[in-house]
Amino acid sequence: MKNETGATTAKCIGVLGGLGPYAGLDFVHKVFDCTNAATDQEHLPVLLYSFPNAIPPRVEFLLGKTTINPGYAMGELLVRLAKAGASVIGIPCNTAHSASILDVALDILYKSGFQGQFVHMIAETANHIRTAHPAAQNVGVLCTQGAYHSKVFDMHFNRYGLNVSYLEDEGRALLQNAISNSSYGIKAFSSPVTDRAKNDIGLQAAHLAEKNADCIIMGCTELPLALSGTDFQGIPLLDPTKILAESLIKAFDATKLKHNH
Amino acid sequence: MKNETGATTAKCIGVLGGLGPYAGLDFVHKVFDCTNAATDQEHLPVLLYSFPNAIPPRVEFLLGKTTINPGYAMGELLVRLAKAGASVIGIPCNTAHSASILDVALDILYKSGFQGQFVHMIAETANHIRTAHPAAQNVGVLCTQGAYHSKVFDMHFNRYGLNVSYLEDEGRALLQNAISNSSYGIKAFSSPVTDRAKNDIGLQAAHLAEKNADCIIMGCTELPLALSGTDFQGIPLLDPTKILAESLIKAFDATKLKHNH
């Protein structure tokens, strides 16, 4: 039967989700949206590991509030993804791309013998900006306190000649709360997102716009759950999860990428 | 490191998705919605195999238009799910629960040595009706032509003393098109669903209401992408994917089930 159906060993796009759970689903939704398909059979095979319970908090580690590096659990899950058939892997979480976390995770993945491709969301985003917005110089980034402190955006964007601007202290604290506050943040209330979280995020995006950002990055995968559209007050609004979705499709089977989506 | 994080061997809820792709995501969304959790770490581990390309069409097989039984590919994917850690498994597709398909798939799963639990969506739905709507006698079912011909709803609902009513020939054909027509059906246009598909489904639900249904079942996992709410013209509107989501959580960790959701 194995040779007949091909389902036993077929390779797939692997997604390490759960960071958070709804952001992982939102990401897979974008993979489907960006795939040229009118029937079930025309869609690509996708494997999603959503194990949020197994992965310690990223922001707390990056801020030094805990010494438990979530990169270890992420690495083990990446190995599970690879062993389960993933040949092209992405992680829809900006904060988890911080070097002190991601380097640990990828080290475990590659030491396991993984021969496939890991697609780096933030590097892909920088590359996308250079291609799609060649005149951009100043990129405004909405992100967690963890990603801010780890300088993960600076590291990858600076390589492409892009400057990064962030919110001031108070704005970053408000944004972090809109993401993770247990009484109104997106992680606790994703479906639907609360008006308070939406309003706070909109206000902070406006602050970045005032700083003359040439484009604004939704640099936390929870943000596209609250903010939509392709521009904010006329400034391009970029979604790294959409960019990663397109990059994973290109890496897995470029003929399936839907253009002009 | 294995013992430290637990991520290497942790068991999870397994979802055989891809039938279709968006319906699979909609289902996992409901698992998250029905879970008591305010942080990422409080959510349950979920594994989604969305391999729509590997699974031949269900309706065509049930109508005798092809002899390729999709149960074989489904069985192989169930084995992959189990080997990847799933201890409690569900399939968010009503049509695929037809005995001629599901029996083949489960036979492959159990012969592989699976020791976990498969949760049967349609049996769970029948049980739910008996509990939540004890006076119900006549259940109106909106479903594919395949599920209609396989009598999968009759088989499981009759056991609980429930009669099943369906649409007439013309209505079933219109409903099947609203699901799978390549120019306006939900499988081709899920995000967003077309107005034509929504309108046609609403009209067919109204026809079932006229047949004195005590409740109406959205008996195809694409339908909740087009129809929402808990009643239709005052008649309880039941969503088997929501019932399966709750049943999987109960089977995996009953303490995590959100009540009164």
Coordinates of C-alpha atoms in Angstrom, one line a residue:
Chain A
M1 CA 0.0 0.0 0.0
K2 CA 2.9 2.4 0.7
N3 CA 3.8 2.8 -2.9
E4 CA 0.2 3.2 -3.9
T5 CA -0.7 6.2 -1.8
G6 CA 2.7 7.8 -1.1
A7 CA 1.2 9.0 2.2
T8 CA 3.6 7.0 4.4
T9 CA 6.8 8.9 3.6
A10 CA 5.7 12.0 1.7
K11 CA 7.7 15.1 2.7
C12 CA 6.0 18.3 3.9
I13 CA 6.2 21.9 5.0
G14 CA 6.9 21.8 8.8
V15 CA 5.6 24.5 11.1
L16 CA 6.8 24.8 14.7
G17 CA 3.7 26.6 16.1
G18 CA 2.3 27.2 19.5
L19 CA 4.2 30.5 19.9
G20 CA 1.3 31.3 20.5
P21 CA -1.2 28.8 19.4
Y22 CA -3.5 31.1 17.5
A23 CA -0.5 32.8 15.8
G24 CA 0.5 29.4 14.5
L25 CA -2.9 28.7 13.0
D26 CA -3.0 32.2 11.5
F27 CA 0.3 31.4 9.9
V28 CA -0.8 28.1 8.4
H29 CA -3.9 29.9 7.1
K30 CA -1.6 32.2 5.2
V31 CA 0.3 29.2 3.8
F32 CA -3.0 28.0 2.4
D33 CA -4.0 31.4 1.2
C34 CA -0.8 31.8 -0.7
T35 CA -1.1 28.4 -2.4
N36 CA -2.5 28.1 -5.9
A37 CA -5.3 25.6 -5.3
A38 CA -9.0 25.1 -6.1
T39 CA -9.4 21.6 -4.8
D40 CA -8.2 19.9 -1.6
Q41 CA -5.7 17.8 -3.6
E42 CA -4.0 20.9 -5.1
H43 CA -3.0 22.1 -1.6
L44 CA 0.5 21.4 -0.1
P45 CA 1.2 19.0 2.7
V46 CA 1.7 20.9 6.0
L47 CA 2.6 19.5 9.4
L48 CA 1.9 21.7 12.4
Y49 CA 3.4 21.0 15.9
S50 CA 1.5 23.2 18.3
F51 CA 3.1 22.4 21.7
P52 CA 2.8 25.7 23.5
N53 CA 2.8 23.9 26.9
A54 CA 6.3 22.4 26.2
I55 CA 8.0 25.7 25.3
P56 CA 9.0 28.0 28.2
P57 CA 8.3 31.7 27.8
R58 CA 10.6 33.5 25.3
V59 CA 10.3 37.1 26.5
E60 CA 11.0 36.2 30.2
F61 CA 14.2 34.4 29.1
L62 CA 15.4 37.3 26.9
L63 CA 14.7 39.8 29.7
G64 CA 16.7 37.6 32.2
K65 CA 13.7 36.8 34.4
T66 CA 14.3 33.1 34.0
T67 CA 17.4 31.1 32.9
I68 CA 15.4 28.4 31.2
N69 CA 16.2 28.7 27.5
P70 CA 13.2 27.8 25.4
G71 CA 15.6 27.0 22.6
Y72 CA 16.1 23.5 24.0
A73 CA 12.4 22.5 23.8
M74 CA 12.1 24.2 20.4
G75 CA 15.1 22.2 19.2
E76 CA 13.6 18.9 20.3
L77 CA 10.3 19.8 18.6
L78 CA 12.1 20.8 15.4
V79 CA 13.7 17.3 15.5
R80 CA 10.3 15.7 15.9
L81 CA 9.0 17.8 12.9
A82 CA 11.9 16.7 10.8
K83 CA 11.5 13.0 11.8
A84 CA 7.8 13.2 11.0
G85 CA 8.6 14.3 7.4
A86 CA 9.2 18.1 7.4
S87 CA 11.8 19.0 4.7
V88 CA 11.3 22.7 4.9
I89 CA 10.7 24.3 8.3
G90 CA 9.6 27.6 9.6
I91 CA 8.8 29.1 13.1
P92 CA 6.1 31.7 13.1
C93 CA 7.4 33.6 16.1
N94 CA 9.6 36.7 15.8
T95 CA 10.9 36.7 19.4
A96 CA 12.0 33.0 19.1
H97 CA 14.3 34.1 16.3
S98 CA 16.5 35.9 18.8
A99 CA 20.0 34.4 18.5
S100 CA 20.3 33.2 22.0
I101 CA 17.2 31.0 21.6
L102 CA 17.2 30.1 17.9
D103 CA 20.9 29.2 17.8
V104 CA 20.3 26.6 20.5
A105 CA 17.3 25.2 18.7
L106 CA 18.9 25.0 15.3
D107 CA 22.1 23.4 16.8
I108 CA 19.9 20.6 18.1
L109 CA 18.1 20.3 14.8
Y110 CA 21.2 20.1 12.6
K111 CA 23.0 17.7 15.0
S112 CA 20.1 15.4 14.6
G113 CA 21.1 15.0 11.0
F114 CA 18.4 17.2 9.4
Q115 CA 19.1 17.6 5.7
G116 CA 16.3 19.9 4.9
Q117 CA 16.0 23.7 4.9
F118 CA 15.2 26.0 7.8
V119 CA 13.7 29.3 6.5
H120 CA 14.5 32.3 8.8
M121 CA 11.5 34.6 9.0
I122 CA 13.4 37.8 10.0
A123 CA 16.1 37.3 7.4
E124 CA 13.3 36.7 4.8
T125 CA 11.6 39.8 5.9
A126 CA 14.7 42.0 5.5
N127 CA 15.2 40.5 2.1
H128 CA 11.6 41.2 1.2
I129 CA 11.9 44.9 2.2
R130 CA 15.0 45.3 0.1
T131 CA 13.2 43.8 -2.9
A132 CA 9.7 45.2 -2.5
H133 CA 10.5 48.6 -1.0
P134 CA 14.0 49.4 -2.4
A135 CA 13.9 53.0 -1.2
A136 CA 13.2 52.1 2.4
Q137 CA 15.8 53.2 4.9
N138 CA 14.0 53.5 8.2
V139 CA 12.0 50.5 9.3
G140 CA 9.6 50.8 12.3
V141 CA 9.3 47.6 14.3
L142 CA 6.4 46.7 16.6
C143 CA 7.7 43.8 18.7
T144 CA 7.9 42.2 22.2
Q145 CA 10.3 43.5 24.9
G146 CA 12.2 40.3 24.3
A147 CA 12.8 40.9 20.6
Y148 CA 13.7 44.5 21.4
H149 CA 16.3 43.6 23.9
S150 CA 17.8 40.7 21.8
K151 CA 18.3 43.1 18.9
V152 CA 17.2 40.3 16.5
F153 CA 15.7 42.8 14.1
D154 CA 18.7 45.1 14.1
M155 CA 21.0 42.2 13.4
H156 CA 19.2 41.0 10.3
F157 CA 17.9 44.4 9.0
N158 CA 21.2 46.2 9.4
R159 CA 22.9 43.6 7.1
Y160 CA 20.5 44.9 4.4
G161 CA 21.3 48.5 5.1
L162 CA 18.1 49.1 6.9
N163 CA 17.8 51.2 10.1
V164 CA 15.4 50.0 12.8
S165 CA 13.3 52.3 15.0
Y166 CA 11.4 51.1 18.0
L167 CA 8.8 52.6 20.4
E168 CA 10.0 54.4 23.5
D169 CA 9.9 52.6 26.8
E170 CA 6.3 53.4 27.7
G171 CA 5.0 52.4 24.2
R172 CA 6.9 49.1 24.3
A173 CA 5.5 48.3 27.7
L174 CA 2.0 49.1 26.5
L175 CA 2.5 46.9 23.4
Q176 CA 3.9 44.0 25.5
N177 CA 0.7 44.2 27.6
A178 CA -1.5 44.2 24.5
I179 CA 0.2 41.0 23.6
S180 CA 0.5 39.2 26.9
N181 CA -1.6 40.8 29.7
S182 CA -3.7 38.0 31.2
S183 CA -6.8 40.1 31.4
Y184 CA -6.9 41.8 27.9
G185 CA -3.8 40.7 25.9
I186 CA -4.0 38.8 22.6
K187 CA -2.5 35.6 24.1
A188 CA -5.3 35.4 26.6
F189 CA -8.0 36.7 24.2
S190 CA -7.3 35.8 20.6
S191 CA -10.8 34.9 19.4
P192 CA -11.8 37.7 19.3
V193 CA -9.0 40.1 20.3
T194 CA -10.2 42.7 22.8
D195 CA -10.9 46.3 21.8
R196 CA -8.3 47.5 24.3
A197 CA -5.5 45.4 22.8
K198 CA -6.5 46.6 19.3
N199 CA -6.7 50.2 20.3
D200 CA -3.3 50.1 22.1
I201 CA -1.6 48.5 19.1
G202 CA -3.1 51.0 16.7
L203 CA -1.9 53.9 18.9
Q204 CA 1.7 52.4 19.0
A205 CA 1.7 51.9 15.2
A206 CA 0.8 55.6 15.0
H207 CA 3.8 56.5 17.1
L208 CA 6.1 54.6 14.8
A209 CA 4.5 56.4 11.8
E210 CA 5.3 59.7 13.5
K211 CA 9.0 58.6 13.6
N212 CA 9.1 58.7 9.8
A213 CA 9.1 55.0 9.3
D214 CA 9.3 54.0 5.6
C215 CA 7.5 50.8 6.5
I216 CA 6.1 49.2 9.7
I217 CA 6.7 45.6 10.7
M218 CA 4.2 43.6 12.7
G219 CA 7.2 42.0 14.4
C220 CA 5.2 39.7 16.7
T221 CA 3.1 37.0 15.3
E222 CA 0.2 37.9 17.6
L223 CA -0.1 41.4 16.0
P224 CA -1.7 40.3 12.7
L225 CA -4.5 38.8 14.8
A226 CA -5.3 42.5 15.8
L227 CA -4.1 44.6 12.9
S228 CA -4.9 44.0 9.3
G229 CA -4.4 45.6 5.9
T230 CA -1.3 46.3 3.8
D231 CA -0.8 49.8 5.0
F232 CA -1.1 51.9 8.1
Q233 CA -1.9 55.6 7.5
G234 CA -0.4 55.2 4.0
I235 CA 2.8 53.5 5.2
P236 CA 3.4 49.9 4.1
L237 CA 2.5 47.5 6.9
L238 CA 4.5 44.3 6.6
D239 CA 3.6 41.0 8.1
P240 CA 6.6 38.6 8.5
T241 CA 4.3 35.6 8.8
K242 CA 2.9 36.3 5.3
I243 CA 6.5 36.7 4.0
L244 CA 7.5 33.4 5.7
A245 CA 4.4 31.6 4.3
E246 CA 5.4 32.7 0.8
S247 CA 9.1 31.7 1.4
L248 CA 8.2 28.3 2.7
I249 CA 6.0 27.6 -0.4
K250 CA 8.8 28.8 -2.6
A251 CA 11.3 26.5 -0.9
F252 CA 8.9 23.5 -1.0
D253 CA 7.4 23.9 -4.4
A254 CA 7.7 27.2 -6.1
T255 CA 5.2 26.3 -8.8
K256 CA 2.4 26.4 -6.1
L257 CA 3.0 30.0 -5.0
K258 CA 0.0 32.2 -5.8
H259 CA 1.2 35.5 -7.2
N260 CA -0.3 39.0 -6.8
H261 CA -2.2 37.8 -3.7
Chain B
M1 CA 18.1 17.2 27.7
K2 CA 15.1 14.9 27.0
N3 CA 14.1 14.6 30.6
E4 CA 14.5 18.3 31.2
T5 CA 12.0 19.6 28.6
G6 CA 9.7 16.7 28.0
A7 CA 9.3 17.9 24.5
T8 CA 10.9 14.9 22.9
T9 CA 8.3 12.3 23.8
A10 CA 5.3 14.3 25.0
K11 CA 1.9 12.9 23.8
C12 CA -0.6 15.1 22.1
I13 CA -4.0 15.5 20.5
G14 CA -3.7 14.3 16.9
V15 CA -5.7 15.9 14.1
L16 CA -6.0 14.3 10.6
G17 CA -6.7 17.5 8.7
G18 CA -6.7 18.5 5.1
L19 CA -10.3 17.4 4.5
G20 CA -10.3 20.2 3.5
P21 CA -7.4 22.3 4.6
Y22 CA -9.3 25.3 6.0
A23 CA -11.8 23.0 7.7
G24 CA -8.8 21.4 9.5
L25 CA -7.6 24.8 10.7
D26 CA -11.1 25.8 11.7
F27 CA -11.3 22.6 13.8
V28 CA -7.9 23.2 15.6
H29 CA -9.1 26.8 16.3
K30 CA -12.1 25.3 18.1
V31 CA -9.8 23.0 20.1
F32 CA -8.0 26.2 21.3
D33 CA -11.2 28.1 21.9
C34 CA -12.6 25.3 24.0
T35 CA -9.4 25.0 26.2
N36 CA -9.1 26.8 29.5
A37 CA -5.9 28.8 28.9
A38 CA -4.7 32.4 29.4
T39 CA -1.1 31.8 28.5
D40 CA 0.6 29.9 25.8
Q41 CA 1.9 27.3 28.3
E42 CA -1.7 26.5 29.5
H43 CA -2.7 25.3 26.0
L44 CA -2.7 21.6 25.1
P45 CA -0.2 20.1 22.6
V46 CA -1.8 19.5 19.2
L47 CA -0.4 17.9 16.1
L48 CA -2.0 18.6 12.8
Y49 CA -1.3 16.6 9.6
S50 CA -2.8 18.6 6.7
F51 CA -1.9 16.4 3.7
P52 CA -4.9 17.1 1.4
N53 CA -2.7 16.3 -1.6
A54 CA -2.3 12.7 -0.4
I55 CA -5.9 11.9 0.2
P56 CA -8.1 11.1 -2.8
P57 CA -11.6 12.6 -3.0
R58 CA -14.1 11.1 -0.6
V59 CA -17.4 12.0 -2.3
E60 CA -16.3 10.6 -5.7
F61 CA -15.4 7.3 -4.1
L62 CA -18.7 7.1 -2.1
L63 CA -20.7 7.8 -5.3
G64 CA -18.8 5.2 -7.2
K65 CA -17.1 7.6 -9.6
T66 CA -13.6 6.2 -8.6
T67 CA -12.5 2.9 -7.0
I68 CA -9.6 4.5 -5.1
N69 CA -10.6 4.3 -1.5
P70 CA -9.2 7.4 0.4
G71 CA -9.2 5.2 3.6
Y72 CA -5.8 3.8 2.7
A73 CA -4.1 7.1 2.6
M74 CA -6.0 8.2 5.7
G75 CA -4.9 5.1 7.5
E76 CA -1.2 5.7 6.7
L77 CA -1.5 9.3 7.9
L78 CA -3.2 8.2 11.1
V79 CA -0.2 5.9 11.7
R80 CA 2.1 8.8 11.1
L81 CA 0.1 10.9 13.6
A82 CA 0.3 8.1 16.1
K83 CA 4.1 7.5 15.6
A84 CA 4.6 11.3 15.9
G85 CA 3.0 11.2 19.4
A86 CA -0.7 11.5 19.1
S87 CA -2.5 9.5 21.8
V88 CA -6.0 10.9 21.1
I89 CA -7.0 11.3 17.5
G90 CA -9.9 12.9 15.6
I91 CA -10.7 13.5 11.9
P92 CA -12.6 16.7 11.2
C93 CA -14.5 15.4 8.1
N94 CA -18.0 14.0 8.3
T95 CA -17.9 12.4 4.9
A96 CA -14.6 10.5 5.7
H97 CA -16.5 8.9 8.7
S98 CA -18.5 6.8 6.1
A99 CA -17.9 3.2 7.1
S100 CA -16.4 2.1 3.7
I101 CA -13.7 4.7 4.2
L102 CA -13.2 4.9 7.9
D103 CA -13.2 1.2 8.6
V104 CA -10.2 0.8 6.2
A105 CA -8.3 3.7 7.8
L106 CA -8.9 2.5 11.4
D107 CA -7.9 -1.0 10.5
I108 CA -4.5 0.3 9.3
L109 CA -4.2 2.4 12.4
Y110 CA -5.0 -0.4 14.9
K111 CA -2.9 -3.0 13.0
S112 CA 0.1 -0.6 13.5
G113 CA -0.2 -1.1 17.2
F114 CA -1.9 2.1 18.1
Q115 CA -2.8 2.0 21.8
G116 CA -4.5 5.4 22.0
Q117 CA -8.1 6.6 21.4
F118 CA -9.8 7.4 18.2
V119 CA -12.7 9.8 18.8
H120 CA -15.6 9.3 16.3
M121 CA -17.1 12.7 15.4
I122 CA -20.5 11.5 14.3
A123 CA -21.0 9.1 17.2
E124 CA -20.0 12.0 19.5
T125 CA -22.5 14.2 17.8
A126 CA -25.3 11.7 18.2
N127 CA -24.4 11.3 21.9
H128 CA -24.3 15.1 22.3
I129 CA -27.8 15.5 20.8
R130 CA -29.3 12.9 23.2
T131 CA -27.7 14.7 26.1
A132 CA -28.2 18.4 25.2
H133 CA -31.5 18.1 23.3
P134 CA -33.2 15.1 24.9
A135 CA -36.6 15.8 23.3
A136 CA -35.1 15.8 19.8
Q137 CA -36.5 13.2 17.4
N138 CA -36.0 14.5 13.9
V139 CA -32.5 15.7 13.0
G140 CA -32.0 17.6 9.8
V141 CA -28.6 17.0 8.3
L142 CA -26.8 19.2 5.8
C143 CA -24.0 17.1 4.2
T144 CA -22.2 16.0 1.1
Q145 CA -23.7 13.7 -1.5
G146 CA -21.2 11.1 -0.3
A147 CA -22.2 11.2 3.3
Y148 CA -25.9 11.1 2.2
H149 CA -25.3 7.9 0.1
S150 CA -23.2 6.2 2.7
K151 CA -25.9 6.7 5.3
V152 CA -23.2 7.4 7.9
F153 CA -25.5 9.8 9.8
D154 CA -28.4 7.3 9.8
M155 CA -26.2 4.6 11.1
H156 CA -25.0 6.5 14.1
F157 CA -28.1 8.7 14.8
N158 CA -30.6 5.8 14.6
R159 CA -28.7 4.0 17.4
Y160 CA -29.6 6.9 19.6
G161 CA -33.3 6.8 18.5
L162 CA -32.9 9.8 16.2
N163 CA -34.5 10.1 12.8
V164 CA -32.5 11.8 10.1
S165 CA -34.0 14.1 7.4
Y166 CA -32.1 15.2 4.4
L167 CA -32.6 17.7 1.6
E168 CA -34.4 16.6 -1.6
D169 CA -32.3 15.8 -4.7
E170 CA -32.1 19.3 -6.0
G171 CA -31.2 20.8 -2.6
R172 CA -28.4 18.2 -2.1
A173 CA -27.0 19.0 -5.5
L174 CA -27.0 22.7 -4.7
L175 CA -25.4 22.1 -1.3
Q176 CA -22.7 19.9 -2.9
N177 CA -21.9 22.7 -5.3
A178 CA -21.7 25.3 -2.6
I179 CA -19.0 23.0 -1.0
S180 CA -17.0 21.9 -4.0
N181 CA -17.8 23.9 -7.2
S182 CA -14.5 25.1 -8.5
S183 CA -15.8 28.6 -9.4
Y184 CA -17.7 29.5 -6.2
G185 CA -17.6 26.6 -3.7
I186 CA -16.0 26.7 -0.2
K187 CA -13.2 24.3 -1.1
A188 CA -12.0 26.7 -3.8
F189 CA -12.9 29.9 -2.0
S190 CA -12.6 29.6 1.8
S191 CA -11.0 32.8 2.7
P192 CA -13.5 34.5 2.3
V193 CA -16.4 32.2 1.4
T194 CA -18.3 33.5 -1.6
D195 CA -21.8 35.1 -1.2
R196 CA -23.3 32.6 -3.6
A197 CA -22.1 29.7 -1.4
K198 CA -23.3 31.4 1.7
N199 CA -26.7 32.1 0.2
D200 CA -27.2 28.6 -1.2
I201 CA -26.3 27.1 2.2
G202 CA -28.7 29.4 4.0
L203 CA -31.5 28.5 1.6
Q204 CA -30.9 24.8 2.1
A205 CA -30.9 25.2 5.9
A206 CA -34.2 26.9 5.6
H207 CA -35.6 23.9 3.6
L208 CA -34.5 21.6 6.5
A209 CA -36.2 23.9 9.0
E210 CA -39.4 23.6 7.0
K211 CA -39.2 19.8 7.4
N212 CA -39.8 20.3 11.2
A213 CA -36.2 19.4 12.2
D214 CA -35.7 19.6 15.9
C215 CA -32.1 20.5 15.3
I216 CA -29.9 21.1 12.2
I217 CA -26.5 19.5 11.8
M218 CA -23.7 21.2 9.8
G219 CA -22.7 17.8 8.6
C220 CA -19.8 18.8 6.5
T221 CA -16.7 20.5 8.0
E222 CA -16.7 23.2 5.3
L223 CA -20.2 24.5 6.4
P224 CA -19.1 26.2 9.6
L225 CA -16.8 28.3 7.4
A226 CA -20.0 29.7 5.9
L227 CA -22.7 29.4 8.6
S228 CA -22.3 30.6 12.2
G229 CA -24.3 30.9 15.3
T230 CA -25.9 28.4 17.6
D231 CA -29.3 28.4 16.0
F232 CA -31.0 28.8 12.6
Q233 CA -34.4 30.5 12.6
G234 CA -34.7 29.4 16.3
I235 CA -33.7 25.8 15.6
P236 CA -30.5 24.6 17.4
L237 CA -27.7 24.6 14.8
L238 CA -25.1 22.0 15.8
D239 CA -21.5 21.9 14.6
P240 CA -19.9 18.4 14.8
T241 CA -16.4 19.9 14.7
K242 CA -17.1 21.9 17.9
I243 CA -18.5 18.7 19.5
L244 CA -15.4 16.7 18.4
A245 CA -13.1 19.5 19.7
E246 CA -14.7 19.3 23.1
S247 CA -14.6 15.5 23.1
L248 CA -10.9 15.4 22.2
I249 CA -10.1 17.8 25.0
K250 CA -12.1 15.6 27.4
A251 CA -10.3 12.5 26.2
F252 CA -6.9 14.1 26.5
D253 CA -7.2 16.1 29.7
A254 CA -10.7 16.8 30.9
T255 CA -9.5 19.4 33.4
K256 CA -8.7 21.7 30.5
L257 CA -12.2 21.8 29.0
K258 CA -13.7 25.3 29.1
H259 CA -17.3 25.0 30.2
N260 CA -20.2 27.2 29.1
H261 CA -18.3 28.3 26.1

